[in-house]
Amino acid sequence: MTQLAILGTGLIGASIGLGLKAAEGTEDIEIVGFDTSREREREAERRKAIDRRGSSLRQTVQGAALVVISTPVLATREVMEEIASSLTVGTIVTDTCSTKAQVMSWAEELLPNSVNFVGSHPMAGKTEFGPAAAEATLFQDARWVVVPSRSASSDAVETVSGLATALGAKPMFMDAAEHDAYAAAISHLPMFAASAIFRLVRDSEAWPELSLLAASGFKDTTRLAGTDELMSHDIAVTNRDQVVHWLQRLRGAIYDLEDMITDPDRDEEFLRHLAQLNIDHIAFHDGQIGRVEIDQKGSGIPVPGMTDMLLGGALSERLRQMTEDSADVDEKTRQRRRLFGRR
Amino acid sequence: MTQLAILGTGLIGASIGLGLKAAEGTEDIEIVGFDTSREREREAERRKAIDRRGSSLRQTVQGAALVVISTPVLATREVMEEIASSLTVGTIVTDTCSTKAQVMSWAEELLPNSVNFVGSHPMAGKTEFGPAAAEATLFQDARWVVVPSRSASSDAVETVSGLATALGAKPMFMDAAEHDAYAAAISHLPMFAASAIFRLVRDSEAWPELSLLAASGFKDTTRLAGTDELMSHDIAVTNRDQVVHWLQRLRGAIYDLEDMITDPDRDEEFLRHLAQLNIDHIAFHDGQIGRVEIDQKGSGIPVPGMTDMLLGGALSERLRQMTEDSADVDEKTRQRRRLFGRR
């Protein structure tokens, strides 16, 4: 039996366990889990996300070929300190933290040279936390960022990307600084923006009435305000500059929106802006941005003129409509162009 | 046969048609639809959201007992102008616009005294638009704001709230100014915030890579950036002051968040703030805010001390944990309290 240790049997740790149990060719892997919360440990065991519970952190990693640390960021440091002297020579260690620069430097500082550290960050999750919310398919089709340490063997890198693949995710290699800059924009920014929106409306005296009126729009936009506070706190602390940078820029974007709304001279620009966002949003949801990039082997630059060929029907139609609209808009009359609009 | 006219057979108009067809006791109602887009009209007919298509706006409302105007806000004015002289005496007219003050004043200005106008706003929707996205159950359990005009008969008010009820929604009465203030916070703010977040990340040079890394968090937070641009534009224009007010306040809330993240002296406050948001988010999603209000017949003020009795298990547990955490936090050591945190 190959032994795999999962340290932290919350949503992510338990989902990794469940996913591995469901994957083919993993019959020979024994998963040992440990968590400071006995309740989380037992729930993970009950759900068969782990085969058995370790008696301590150190005992859990002894003899493990692969150790997955799946805790909030700041706790990862303590886990590394605690397990360092108990790791077997050649053991591969990975983590699942949402920020990577800090984690990579802790690994270099705290783990012995005899083990291989490869950082990782599965770009998947949900608001609910704990092993009860875990799913074997949580990582299906998600990107899984892999950040090899300088000293990691190619075997170790392959093992961690193999773990991602076994769970249905797509490995994506990058360095820690690059990851943290990207994650700040695509993950941490929406999380803290959702917090700010939710906080603002909750703080209103009319919150009891407002909460009754809330439809799916408010719920979806503010869903991430329900993120576990240790997770979000630790992300902010370990990616402070990037997070603050994006929040500052968001204030700038909101200010510009206010200006477009209030300045009558910008009304046409405002409508075009919203229309373009809509087009880009459809392209994003159809996966066109990523697909274009992949089709062109990662160049990331769509070939001009190929838009119609590459893009789906809905988007082409939208682009066509917008061009027609633009022609209308350019007319000096600036009359409303239709009674019913596009809805 | 009682005749009902739906003007604008997009998502909302067609969903009203489908919902009425599916409702009990509506066999005697004939639904006539009209849209400036023949395509939307035909699609609504094909899906049986309407029984037949009218030949013109005016012809469609002739003889109708109830007229539902379901267009973007600014178009509603033109529709009212166009149909005013063709409405039968006693006809009940309603709309489904996202802002109400402007619509109510247009109705007073443009519609004859012989008809009854009752504004409405179903607090439901989705990003997709057009009759192809329509659903009979779109309004199920949603709040449906009813704003009677000064001259509307009680019969008319009952008819419009009956329409809401027939569609599975819950009518909620308020005046136009109150509605617009509430909708700005709970609906327009998240919509424009989502636009700003999406715009910011889309404008990044790394957008092709970022879009690949986007998980459900980014997708949900920015979903409303896909709102039809005429709809969002018209909302901003007809509820300008309220929308700008909330966007300004959002900038303030984001600024405060940045400050909590960067000021080491506010770190403890930051963690507590995130924990409290989390608790409030759970309460909101469990419907506790609204339920508390309803249980107390609309007073909106939760009785202190009843929290445990009123709130569900998850929330009580969370509150308990937080109290325990607070005790830990108050210790001068300020050590990290646990290895694995709460995830």
XYZ file of C-alpha atoms in Angstrom:
686
model
C 0.000 0.000 0.000
C 1.156 3.513 -0.822
C 0.374 5.876 1.989
C -1.038 9.345 1.406
C -1.531 11.824 4.241
C -4.174 14.543 4.175
C -3.575 17.173 6.850
C -6.756 19.140 7.303
C -9.909 17.226 6.393
C -12.110 20.208 5.560
C -13.862 20.839 2.251
C -10.736 20.674 0.103
C -8.891 17.908 1.975
C -11.959 15.676 2.163
C -12.846 16.350 -1.494
C -9.337 15.259 -2.498
C -9.830 12.065 -0.501
C -13.264 11.388 -2.014
C -11.991 12.174 -5.513
C -9.038 9.826 -5.174
C -11.249 7.024 -3.874
C -13.459 7.458 -6.919
C -10.538 7.621 -9.380
C -9.318 4.603 -11.304
C -6.070 2.913 -10.317
C -6.036 4.256 -6.788
C -6.958 0.988 -5.048
C -3.455 0.634 -3.617
C -3.467 4.021 -1.913
C -4.239 4.221 1.753
C -5.347 7.680 2.843
C -4.610 8.728 6.399
C -6.250 11.918 7.591
C -5.592 14.282 10.443
C -7.369 17.384 11.634
C -7.243 19.385 14.850
C -11.012 19.071 14.911
C -11.988 15.516 15.858
C -15.425 16.253 14.458
C -14.057 17.073 11.014
C -11.825 14.009 11.155
C -14.674 11.695 12.042
C -16.952 13.193 9.413
C -14.248 12.715 6.770
C -13.846 9.096 7.874
C -17.588 8.497 7.960
C -17.840 9.785 4.390
C -14.909 7.521 3.434
C -12.796 10.460 2.309
C -10.019 8.941 4.431
C -9.299 5.294 5.258
C -8.228 5.975 8.808
C -7.393 8.755 11.207
C -3.824 9.474 12.303
C -3.134 9.876 16.003
C -1.025 13.018 15.597
C 0.323 15.222 12.855
C 3.750 13.622 13.073
C 2.472 10.088 13.185
C 0.184 10.756 10.221
C 3.012 11.760 7.887
C 5.373 8.931 8.907
C 5.852 6.625 5.971
C 3.630 8.720 3.692
C 4.802 8.962 0.092
C 2.680 12.053 -0.497
C 1.559 14.601 2.068
C -1.224 17.054 1.200
C -1.513 20.050 3.527
C -5.003 21.455 3.212
C -5.411 24.161 5.825
C -5.894 27.944 5.861
C -2.702 29.673 4.752
C -1.274 30.786 8.096
C -1.857 27.373 9.658
C 0.221 25.784 6.882
C 3.356 27.304 8.373
C 2.718 25.643 11.713
C 1.966 22.329 10.076
C 5.286 22.458 8.216
C 7.159 23.222 11.435
C 5.457 20.369 13.196
C 5.935 17.660 10.551
C 9.414 18.634 9.283
C 11.381 16.180 11.382
C 8.975 13.274 10.840
C 8.937 13.242 7.027
C 10.510 10.244 5.303
C 13.382 10.934 2.886
C 12.000 11.465 -0.606
C 8.465 12.256 0.539
C 6.543 14.601 -1.742
C 4.756 17.424 0.067
C 2.129 19.670 -1.472
C -0.459 22.152 -0.192
C -3.732 23.588 -1.489
C -3.442 27.175 -0.255
C -4.962 30.144 -2.066
C -1.717 32.136 -1.955
C 1.629 30.714 -2.961
C 4.623 33.046 -2.442
C 4.453 32.862 1.339
C 3.884 29.105 1.322
C 6.830 28.481 -1.021
C 9.154 30.472 1.212
C 7.963 28.649 4.337
C 8.574 25.324 2.618
C 12.100 26.377 1.727
C 12.735 27.616 5.245
C 11.108 24.830 7.226
C 11.114 21.557 5.298
C 14.256 19.389 5.090
C 16.149 19.203 1.801
C 15.465 15.489 1.699
C 11.791 16.039 0.787
C 10.246 17.489 -2.379
C 7.856 20.398 -2.034
C 5.523 21.281 -4.910
C 2.945 23.964 -4.182
C -0.540 23.678 -5.618
C -3.787 25.593 -5.734
C -6.917 23.953 -7.073
C -9.076 26.736 -8.564
C -12.335 25.296 -7.316
C -14.405 25.504 -4.206
C -17.746 26.445 -2.828
C -18.980 28.593 -0.003
C -19.890 25.723 2.300
C -16.956 24.381 4.221
C -16.110 21.254 6.183
C -16.045 17.595 5.091
C -19.859 17.391 4.989
C -19.751 19.658 1.920
C -16.962 17.689 0.223
C -17.527 16.237 -3.250
C -15.512 13.743 -5.288
C -16.131 15.903 -8.367
C -15.242 19.268 -6.825
C -12.142 19.633 -9.018
C -13.652 18.267 -12.217
C -12.532 20.461 -15.155
C -11.064 23.071 -12.800
C -7.577 24.492 -13.284
C -5.064 23.290 -10.725
C -2.086 25.609 -10.388
C 1.202 23.753 -9.802
C 4.170 25.721 -8.430
C 7.315 23.559 -8.182
C 9.917 24.560 -5.602
C 13.432 25.092 -6.899
C 14.621 21.812 -5.414
C 11.651 19.622 -6.351
C 12.444 16.573 -8.496
C 10.648 16.118 -11.801
C 9.093 12.983 -10.299
C 7.588 15.102 -7.552
C 6.228 17.642 -10.037
C 4.710 14.834 -12.097
C 3.180 13.267 -9.016
C 1.443 16.473 -7.988
C 0.193 17.214 -11.495
C -0.857 13.547 -11.636
C -2.858 14.091 -8.445
C -4.617 17.011 -10.118
C -5.333 14.946 -13.236
C -6.620 12.017 -11.196
C -9.125 14.394 -9.626
C -10.304 15.572 -13.052
C -8.502 18.933 -12.877
C -6.169 20.476 -15.433
C -2.679 21.299 -14.140
C -1.331 24.746 -14.993
C 2.276 25.587 -14.185
C 3.369 28.992 -12.997
C 5.628 30.615 -10.450
C 4.424 31.811 -7.076
C 4.491 35.549 -7.822
C 2.580 35.039 -11.061
C 0.019 32.871 -9.282
C -0.514 35.409 -6.512
C -0.992 38.251 -8.990
C -3.503 36.217 -11.017
C -5.326 34.851 -7.985
C -5.664 38.368 -6.555
C -7.617 39.434 -9.659
C -9.691 36.354 -10.412
C -10.310 35.015 -6.913
C -9.395 37.382 -4.066
C -10.864 40.525 -5.665
C -14.340 39.018 -6.182
C -14.217 37.576 -2.663
C -13.476 40.870 -0.951
C -15.758 42.818 -3.287
C -18.581 40.437 -2.369
C -17.768 41.041 1.304
C -17.949 44.795 0.857
C -21.273 44.657 -1.008
C -22.815 42.311 1.534
C -21.527 44.356 4.461
C -22.892 47.558 3.004
C -26.413 46.231 2.453
C -26.465 44.314 5.739
C -25.497 47.492 7.577
C -28.538 49.278 6.158
C -31.369 49.910 8.603
C -33.695 48.453 6.006
C -31.823 45.118 5.930
C -34.821 43.073 7.204
C -36.922 44.382 4.299
C -34.050 44.314 1.817
C -33.272 40.697 2.601
C -36.841 39.785 1.681
C -36.481 41.502 -1.680
C -33.142 39.857 -2.471
C -33.315 37.738 -5.613
C -30.724 35.482 -7.214
C -28.742 38.515 -8.407
C -27.893 39.735 -4.916
C -27.368 36.180 -3.696
C -24.926 35.247 -6.433
C -23.035 38.526 -6.309
C -22.492 38.276 -2.554
C -22.107 34.497 -2.255
C -18.395 34.744 -1.452
C -19.148 36.881 1.614
C -19.848 33.483 3.184
C -16.239 32.358 2.768
C -14.728 30.976 5.963
C -13.182 33.954 7.742
C -9.854 32.301 8.497
C -9.450 31.452 4.849
C -10.213 34.973 3.627
C -8.271 36.634 6.444
C -5.169 34.567 5.711
C -5.426 35.279 1.983
C -5.478 39.022 2.654
C -2.535 38.792 5.034
C -0.373 36.670 2.733
C -1.231 38.505 -0.493
C -1.742 41.963 0.984
C -0.200 44.181 -1.706
C -1.913 42.460 -4.602
C -5.293 42.359 -2.891
C -5.140 46.029 -1.926
C -3.956 46.937 -5.418
C -7.028 45.335 -6.984
C -9.408 46.803 -4.416
C -7.998 50.268 -5.150
C -8.454 49.686 -8.857
C -12.013 48.514 -8.236
C -12.762 51.799 -6.519
C -11.450 53.505 -9.642
C -13.703 51.422 -11.896
C -16.730 52.164 -9.719
C -15.916 55.865 -9.739
C -15.773 55.820 -13.523
C -19.129 54.051 -13.621
C -20.649 56.755 -11.402
C -19.245 59.345 -13.766
C -20.716 57.612 -16.825
C -24.092 57.439 -15.077
C -24.163 61.097 -14.024
C -22.558 62.830 -17.008
C -25.159 63.254 -19.801
C -22.323 63.624 -22.321
C -21.191 60.097 -21.493
C -24.629 58.476 -21.861
C -23.875 57.012 -25.280
C -20.499 55.778 -24.065
C -22.215 54.263 -21.030
C -24.629 52.275 -23.196
C -21.829 51.095 -25.492
C -19.747 50.179 -22.446
C -22.556 48.037 -21.038
C -23.145 46.415 -24.424
C -19.461 45.564 -24.781
C -19.392 44.095 -21.262
C -22.348 41.975 -22.213
C -20.592 40.676 -25.322
C -17.426 39.946 -23.361
C -19.438 38.260 -20.650
C -21.077 35.937 -23.169
C -17.664 35.158 -24.681
C -16.282 34.423 -21.228
C -19.166 32.159 -20.289
C -18.988 30.311 -23.556
C -15.343 29.690 -22.690
C -14.330 31.548 -25.847
C -11.480 33.482 -24.256
C -9.795 30.360 -22.948
C -10.648 28.317 -26.010
C -9.184 30.879 -28.358
C -6.028 30.821 -26.295
C -5.828 27.038 -26.305
C -6.559 26.735 -30.006
C -3.605 28.943 -30.639
C -1.280 27.034 -28.368
C -1.225 29.531 -25.566
C -0.416 32.659 -27.535
C -3.488 34.261 -26.018
C -3.917 36.633 -28.931
C -7.062 36.089 -30.977
C -6.363 36.314 -34.701
C -8.217 39.341 -36.107
C -10.882 38.380 -38.569
C -11.320 34.916 -37.164
C -13.891 36.069 -34.637
C -16.876 34.761 -36.554
C -15.247 31.451 -37.199
C -14.162 30.950 -33.633
C -17.091 32.324 -31.759
C -20.424 30.666 -31.169
C -23.729 31.645 -32.648
C -25.017 33.692 -29.719
C -21.960 35.878 -29.633
C -21.798 36.434 -33.361
C -25.435 37.443 -33.322
C -24.759 39.837 -30.474
C -21.807 41.392 -32.272
C -23.899 41.775 -35.386
C -26.733 43.408 -33.459
C -24.307 45.739 -31.753
C -22.850 46.866 -35.044
C -26.324 47.585 -36.316
C -27.132 49.424 -33.119
C -23.989 51.481 -33.431
C -25.094 52.626 -36.851
C -28.408 53.710 -35.358
C -26.717 55.384 -32.452
C -24.525 57.422 -34.720
C -27.568 59.050 -36.229
C -27.905 62.540 -34.957
C -31.502 62.065 -34.009
C -30.499 59.978 -30.976
C -34.050 58.809 -30.833
C -34.737 55.720 -28.867
C -34.176 53.079 -31.466
C -36.927 50.673 -30.722
C -39.878 50.357 -28.463
C -38.968 47.173 -26.728
C -35.234 47.046 -26.766
C -33.446 43.797 -26.886
C -34.919 42.072 -23.914
C -62.687 34.821 -22.876
C -60.910 37.455 -20.833
C -58.179 39.088 -22.852
C -54.734 39.813 -21.431
C -52.136 41.727 -23.405
C -48.403 41.259 -22.883
C -46.390 44.048 -24.475
C -42.809 42.899 -24.786
C -42.393 39.139 -24.996
C -38.866 38.902 -23.610
C -37.773 36.912 -20.576
C -40.209 38.524 -18.136
C -43.185 38.916 -20.481
C -42.911 35.371 -21.809
C -42.388 33.963 -18.306
C -45.588 35.679 -17.180
C -47.382 34.094 -20.129
C -45.968 30.635 -19.431
C -46.690 30.964 -15.714
C -50.303 31.972 -16.317
C -50.832 29.108 -18.752
C -49.558 26.718 -16.078
C -51.648 28.262 -13.283
C -55.002 26.861 -12.231
C -58.200 28.647 -13.193
C -56.691 30.558 -16.087
C -58.307 28.544 -18.884
C -60.563 31.435 -19.800
C -57.759 33.882 -20.342
C -56.558 34.573 -23.852
C -53.060 36.034 -23.955
C -52.199 38.305 -26.863
C -48.567 39.255 -27.232
C -46.764 41.989 -29.062
C -43.085 42.764 -29.473
C -41.161 45.007 -31.864
C -39.012 41.985 -32.587
C -40.942 39.515 -34.740
C -38.414 36.873 -33.697
C -39.179 37.315 -29.994
C -42.897 37.318 -30.747
C -42.724 34.098 -32.753
C -40.530 32.417 -30.144
C -43.003 33.372 -27.403
C -45.849 31.960 -29.515
C -43.913 28.809 -30.346
C -43.318 28.230 -26.626
C -47.053 28.873 -25.992
C -46.307 31.817 -23.697
C -48.915 33.709 -25.746
C -52.008 32.416 -27.559
C -51.620 34.725 -30.492
C -49.681 37.700 -31.772
C -51.221 41.143 -32.051
C -50.784 43.061 -35.280
C -49.820 46.341 -33.621
C -49.409 47.765 -30.135
C -52.758 49.525 -30.349
C -54.620 46.567 -31.756
C -53.110 44.293 -29.087
C -54.505 46.293 -26.171
C -57.963 46.782 -27.654
C -60.468 44.914 -25.542
C -57.843 43.712 -23.087
C -58.936 43.620 -19.453
C -55.338 43.586 -18.255
C -52.306 44.996 -20.031
C -48.812 44.017 -18.868
C -46.011 46.237 -20.163
C -42.774 44.283 -19.951
C -40.068 46.331 -21.634
C -36.889 48.130 -20.568
C -37.766 51.198 -18.504
C -37.322 53.960 -21.079
C -39.304 52.057 -23.693
C -42.234 51.872 -21.271
C -42.848 55.576 -21.725
C -43.193 55.185 -25.475
C -45.488 52.207 -25.080
C -47.767 54.221 -22.796
C -47.889 57.086 -25.291
C -48.710 54.711 -28.092
C -51.460 52.709 -26.386
C -53.100 55.514 -24.363
C -55.902 56.244 -26.811
C -56.663 52.588 -27.569
C -57.247 51.373 -24.013
C -60.765 50.322 -23.064
C -62.428 52.147 -20.175
C -61.678 50.311 -16.928
C -58.689 48.427 -18.284
C -56.036 47.601 -15.707
C -52.500 48.420 -16.805
C -49.353 47.227 -15.058
C -45.636 47.069 -15.865
C -42.677 45.019 -14.689
C -39.946 47.653 -14.682
C -37.000 47.641 -12.299
C -37.528 51.274 -11.303
C -40.874 52.696 -10.299
C -40.901 56.457 -9.597
C -40.371 57.388 -13.227
C -42.880 54.805 -14.467
C -45.566 55.960 -12.027
C -45.181 59.568 -13.143
C -45.337 58.583 -16.831
C -48.524 56.621 -16.149
C -50.095 59.612 -14.455
C -49.021 61.892 -17.289
C -49.803 59.686 -20.268
C -52.580 57.230 -19.473
C -56.229 58.303 -19.484
C -58.066 58.617 -16.159
C -60.468 55.943 -17.317
C -57.881 53.186 -16.846
C -56.281 51.863 -13.654
C -52.523 51.813 -13.430
C -50.786 49.655 -10.813
C -47.004 49.436 -11.052
C -45.242 46.204 -10.299
C -41.767 44.790 -10.098
C -41.213 41.047 -9.818
C -37.968 40.554 -7.880
C -36.800 37.648 -9.992
C -34.866 37.156 -13.158
C -31.821 35.604 -14.645
C -28.991 36.770 -16.831
C -30.234 35.155 -20.020
C -32.834 37.199 -21.811
C -35.439 36.656 -24.479
C -38.417 34.281 -24.588
C -36.174 31.253 -25.116
C -34.982 31.669 -21.515
C -38.509 32.133 -20.118
C -39.778 29.791 -17.398
C -43.249 29.259 -15.954
C -41.669 29.051 -12.491
C -39.458 32.143 -12.751
C -41.473 34.019 -10.122
C -42.030 31.097 -7.759
C -41.505 32.293 -4.157
C -40.114 35.624 -5.338
C -41.323 38.936 -3.922
C -43.447 40.951 -6.315
C -43.516 44.641 -5.464
C -46.919 46.266 -6.101
C -47.099 50.064 -6.331
C -50.700 51.299 -6.764
C -51.176 54.631 -8.472
C -53.198 57.220 -6.573
C -56.215 56.698 -8.800
C -56.146 52.902 -9.046
C -59.286 51.115 -7.873
C -58.994 48.466 -5.197
C -60.157 45.959 -7.815
C -57.183 46.867 -9.954
C -54.766 46.517 -7.039
C -56.251 43.130 -6.206
C -56.013 42.024 -9.811
C -52.325 42.842 -10.034
C -51.488 41.226 -6.704
C -53.621 38.284 -7.865
C -51.474 38.077 -10.999
C -48.389 37.888 -8.774
C -49.965 35.208 -6.597
C -51.091 33.180 -9.620
C -47.450 33.126 -10.729
C -46.320 31.833 -7.323
C -44.891 35.171 -6.173
C -45.577 37.041 -2.942
C -46.979 40.559 -3.384
C -45.326 43.283 -1.287
C -46.869 46.760 -1.251
C -44.782 49.900 -1.156
C -44.610 53.337 -2.698
C -42.435 54.163 -5.676
C -39.752 56.118 -3.796
C -39.407 53.374 -1.213
C -39.179 50.742 -3.940
C -36.488 52.632 -5.832
C -34.402 53.133 -2.690
C -34.652 49.439 -1.797
C -34.080 48.197 -5.342
C -30.983 50.408 -5.641
C -29.407 48.580 -2.697
C -30.561 45.003 -3.247
C -30.643 44.856 -7.044
C -29.004 47.782 -8.846
C -25.933 47.978 -6.596
C -24.942 44.313 -7.099
C -25.584 44.664 -10.828
C -23.300 47.657 -11.309
C -20.728 46.321 -8.846
C -20.603 43.090 -10.868
C -20.121 45.192 -14.012
C -17.222 47.083 -12.441
C -15.486 43.900 -11.234
C -15.916 42.159 -14.580
C -14.746 45.217 -16.502
C -11.659 45.572 -14.349
C -10.520 41.976 -14.767
C -11.458 41.845 -18.447
C -9.374 44.969 -19.048
C -6.301 43.256 -17.620
C -3.668 42.222 -20.151
C -3.683 38.809 -18.505
C -7.418 38.308 -19.200
C -6.877 35.257 -21.472
C -4.986 33.513 -18.649
C -7.229 34.880 -15.915
C -10.353 33.645 -17.671
C -8.906 30.127 -17.612
C -8.344 30.334 -13.867
C -11.822 31.683 -13.142
C -13.796 29.369 -10.873
C -17.384 29.542 -9.676
C -16.518 32.407 -7.319
C -15.619 34.835 -10.089
C -18.462 33.568 -12.263
C -21.125 34.048 -9.616
C -19.821 37.402 -8.431
C -19.787 38.830 -11.959
C -22.860 37.053 -13.354
C -24.901 40.251 -13.471
C -22.343 41.849 -15.794
C -24.243 39.876 -18.437
C -27.447 41.840 -17.857
C -28.976 43.176 -21.048
C -27.430 46.601 -21.556
C -30.682 48.422 -22.294
C -32.128 47.119 -19.063
C -29.156 48.171 -16.933
C -28.709 51.472 -18.771
C -32.351 52.403 -18.258
C -32.201 51.468 -14.586
C -29.224 53.779 -14.049
C -30.908 56.621 -15.919
C -34.233 56.351 -14.103
C -32.787 55.732 -10.625
C -29.623 57.772 -11.016
C -29.316 59.396 -7.578
C -29.978 56.213 -5.640
C -27.658 54.112 -7.789
C -24.822 56.631 -7.535
C -25.404 56.963 -3.794
C -24.909 53.224 -3.276
C -21.911 53.061 -5.593
C -20.280 55.880 -3.611
C -20.981 54.051 -0.379
C -19.526 50.881 -1.871
C -16.298 52.733 -2.572
C -16.300 53.722 1.088
C -16.802 50.131 2.227
C -13.984 48.934 -0.045
C -11.706 51.659 1.242
C -12.398 50.577 4.801
C -11.627 46.980 3.843
C -8.281 48.061 2.375
C -7.556 49.876 5.606
C -8.381 46.824 7.721
C -6.123 44.702 5.517
C -3.142 47.064 5.653
C -3.288 48.361 9.233
C -1.741 45.759 11.593
C -3.629 47.335 14.495
C -6.906 46.433 12.780
C -6.009 42.786 12.123
C -8.106 41.468 14.987
C -11.011 43.699 13.979
C -10.610 42.462 10.393
C -10.919 38.820 11.448
C -13.916 39.566 13.656
C -15.490 41.561 10.832
C -15.122 38.644 8.402
C -16.485 36.217 11.003
C -19.517 38.411 11.632
C -20.147 38.722 7.878
C -20.022 34.968 7.660
C -22.580 34.574 10.439
C -24.851 37.167 8.864
C -24.447 35.515 5.473
C -25.544 32.162 6.867
C -28.523 33.822 8.558
C -29.438 35.533 5.299
C -29.191 32.346 3.256
C -31.181 30.390 5.789
C -33.824 33.079 5.321
C -33.525 33.948 9.020
C -33.641 37.699 8.540
C -36.874 37.582 6.622
C -38.323 34.842 8.768
C -37.631 36.741 11.952
C -39.383 39.698 10.441
C -42.380 37.675 9.342
C -42.655 35.835 12.642
C -42.927 39.165 14.332
C -45.527 40.500 11.944
C -43.303 42.856 10.086
C -41.731 44.700 13.003
C -38.368 43.832 11.541
C -36.670 43.954 14.934
C -35.392 40.615 16.224
C -36.165 40.202 19.927
C -32.892 40.046 21.865
C -32.344 36.710 23.540
C -34.528 34.829 21.096
C -31.638 34.229 18.730
C -31.056 30.630 19.750
C -34.704 29.781 19.596
C -35.259 31.386 16.234
C -32.094 30.482 14.439
C -31.189 27.187 12.861
C -28.544 24.757 13.999
C -25.741 25.853 11.675
C -26.011 29.438 12.751
C -26.217 28.701 16.471
C -23.113 26.549 16.167
C -21.332 29.316 14.342
C -22.295 31.876 16.971
C -21.109 29.531 19.693
C -17.796 28.953 17.950
C -17.345 32.640 17.441
C -17.873 33.374 21.104
C -15.303 30.755 21.976
C -12.940 32.191 19.394
C -13.394 35.653 20.816
C -12.323 34.396 24.231
C -9.187 32.955 22.648
C -8.555 36.082 20.688
C -8.688 38.194 23.797
C -5.752 36.339 25.250
C -2.728 38.495 25.078
C -0.664 35.793 23.457
C -2.473 36.321 20.152
C -1.112 32.989 19.086
C -2.765 31.328 16.187
C -5.532 29.513 17.891
C -5.490 26.232 16.085
C -3.562 24.436 13.454
C -6.273 23.836 10.975
C -8.721 26.586 11.458
C -12.308 26.087 10.730
C -12.208 24.944 7.151
